Short mmCIF file of C-alpha atoms in Angstrom, two decimals:
data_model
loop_
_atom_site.label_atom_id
_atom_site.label_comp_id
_atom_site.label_asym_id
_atom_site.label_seq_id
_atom_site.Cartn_x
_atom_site.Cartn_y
_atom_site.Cartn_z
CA UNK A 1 0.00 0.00 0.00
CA UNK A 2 2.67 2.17 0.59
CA UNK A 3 4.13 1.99 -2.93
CA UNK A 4 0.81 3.15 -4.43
CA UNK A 5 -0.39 5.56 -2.03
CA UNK A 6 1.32 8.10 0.67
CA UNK A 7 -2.14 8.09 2.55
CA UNK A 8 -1.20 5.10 4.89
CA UNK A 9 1.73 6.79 6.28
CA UNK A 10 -0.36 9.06 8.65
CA UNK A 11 -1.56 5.88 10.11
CA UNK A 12 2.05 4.61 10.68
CA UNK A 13 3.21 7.57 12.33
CA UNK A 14 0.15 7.25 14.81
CA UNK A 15 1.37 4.30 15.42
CA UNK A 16 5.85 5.46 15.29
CA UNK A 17 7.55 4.62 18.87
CA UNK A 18 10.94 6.67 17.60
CA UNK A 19 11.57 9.60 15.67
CA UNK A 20 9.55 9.41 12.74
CA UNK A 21 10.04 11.72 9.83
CA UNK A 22 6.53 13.60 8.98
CA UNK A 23 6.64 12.69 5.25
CA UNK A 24 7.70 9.29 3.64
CA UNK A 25 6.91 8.82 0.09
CA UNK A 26 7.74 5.22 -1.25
CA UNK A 27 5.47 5.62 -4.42
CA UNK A 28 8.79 6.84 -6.36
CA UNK A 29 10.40 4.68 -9.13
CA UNK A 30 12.68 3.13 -7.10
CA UNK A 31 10.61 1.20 -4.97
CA UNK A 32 9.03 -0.06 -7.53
CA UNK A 33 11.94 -2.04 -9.41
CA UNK A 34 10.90 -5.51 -8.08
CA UNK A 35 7.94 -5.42 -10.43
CA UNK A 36 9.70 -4.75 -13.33
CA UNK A 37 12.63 -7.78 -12.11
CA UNK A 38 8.93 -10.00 -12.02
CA UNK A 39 8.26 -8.59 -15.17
CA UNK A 40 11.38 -9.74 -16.15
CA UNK A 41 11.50 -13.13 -14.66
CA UNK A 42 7.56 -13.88 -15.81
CA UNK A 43 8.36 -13.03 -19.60
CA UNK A 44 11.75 -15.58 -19.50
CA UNK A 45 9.64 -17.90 -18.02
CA UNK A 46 6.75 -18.02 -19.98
CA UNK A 47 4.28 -16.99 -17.41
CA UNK A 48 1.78 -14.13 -17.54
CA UNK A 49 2.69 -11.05 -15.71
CA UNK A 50 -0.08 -8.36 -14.84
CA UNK A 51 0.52 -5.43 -12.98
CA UNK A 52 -2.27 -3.79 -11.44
CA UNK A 53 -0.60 -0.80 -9.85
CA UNK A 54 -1.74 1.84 -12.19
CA UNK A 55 -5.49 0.34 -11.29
CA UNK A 56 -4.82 0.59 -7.54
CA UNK A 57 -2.86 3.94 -7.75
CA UNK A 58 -5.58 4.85 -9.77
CA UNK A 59 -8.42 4.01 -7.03
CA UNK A 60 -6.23 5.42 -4.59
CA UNK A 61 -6.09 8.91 -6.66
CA UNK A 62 -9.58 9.15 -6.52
CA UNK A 63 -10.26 8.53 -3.01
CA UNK A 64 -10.86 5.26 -2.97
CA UNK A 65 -8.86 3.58 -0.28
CA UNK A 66 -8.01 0.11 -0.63
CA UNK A 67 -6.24 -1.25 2.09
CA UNK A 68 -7.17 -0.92 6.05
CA UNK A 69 -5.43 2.29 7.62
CA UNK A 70 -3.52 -0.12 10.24
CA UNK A 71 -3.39 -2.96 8.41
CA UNK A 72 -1.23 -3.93 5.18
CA UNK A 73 -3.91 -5.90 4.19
CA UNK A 74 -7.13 -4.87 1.15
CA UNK A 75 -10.51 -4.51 2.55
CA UNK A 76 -12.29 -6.92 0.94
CA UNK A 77 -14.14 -4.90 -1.82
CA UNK A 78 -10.76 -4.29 -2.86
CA UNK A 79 -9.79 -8.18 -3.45
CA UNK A 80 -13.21 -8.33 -5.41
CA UNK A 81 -12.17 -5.26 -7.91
CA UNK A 82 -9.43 -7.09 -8.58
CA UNK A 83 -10.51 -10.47 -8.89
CA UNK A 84 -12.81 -8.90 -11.63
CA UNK A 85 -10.22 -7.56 -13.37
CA UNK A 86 -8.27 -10.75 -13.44
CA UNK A 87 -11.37 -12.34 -14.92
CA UNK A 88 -11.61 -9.50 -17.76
CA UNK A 89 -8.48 -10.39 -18.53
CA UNK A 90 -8.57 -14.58 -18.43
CA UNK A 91 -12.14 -14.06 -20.26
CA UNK A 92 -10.59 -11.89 -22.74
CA UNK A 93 -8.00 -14.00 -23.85
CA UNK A 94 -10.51 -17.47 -24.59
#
């Protein structure tokens, strides 16, 4: 969550027992580098590879929060968006 979004970090700092800077941003390029190394690895591999960050940044852009302030975990409407989208793209390719 914290590679698509900088609105969970409010909820970590509640939660900070040291000194905790007041901004974090880990939505920059490079923390995002292991999903172009999957990418990578997928492709030699033969397996499909589908990224769904620009969906979830997306979502998160607009408001729509996907994951539980304290929790790392998607709320479960969230897991239902994208299991739909993973079925758009199975059915689409049939």
């Amino acid at each position: 969550r914290s590679q698509v979004s900088d609105y969970y970090y409010q909820f970590e700092r509640q939660a900070c027992l040291q000194r905790c800077p007041d901004v974090v941003d880990l939505t920059g390029s490079e923390y995002q580098k292991h999903a172009a190394t999957i990418a990578l690895n997928c492709k030699e591999l033969n397996i499909p590879f589908y990224d769904f960050t620009p969906l979830i940044r997306g979502e998160e852009a607009n408001g729509n929060h996907l994951y539980w302030d304290y929790d790392d975990h998607m709320r479960g409407n969230s897991y239902l968006m994208l299991g739909k989208e993973m079925y758009k793209i199975w059915a689409s390719s049939k």
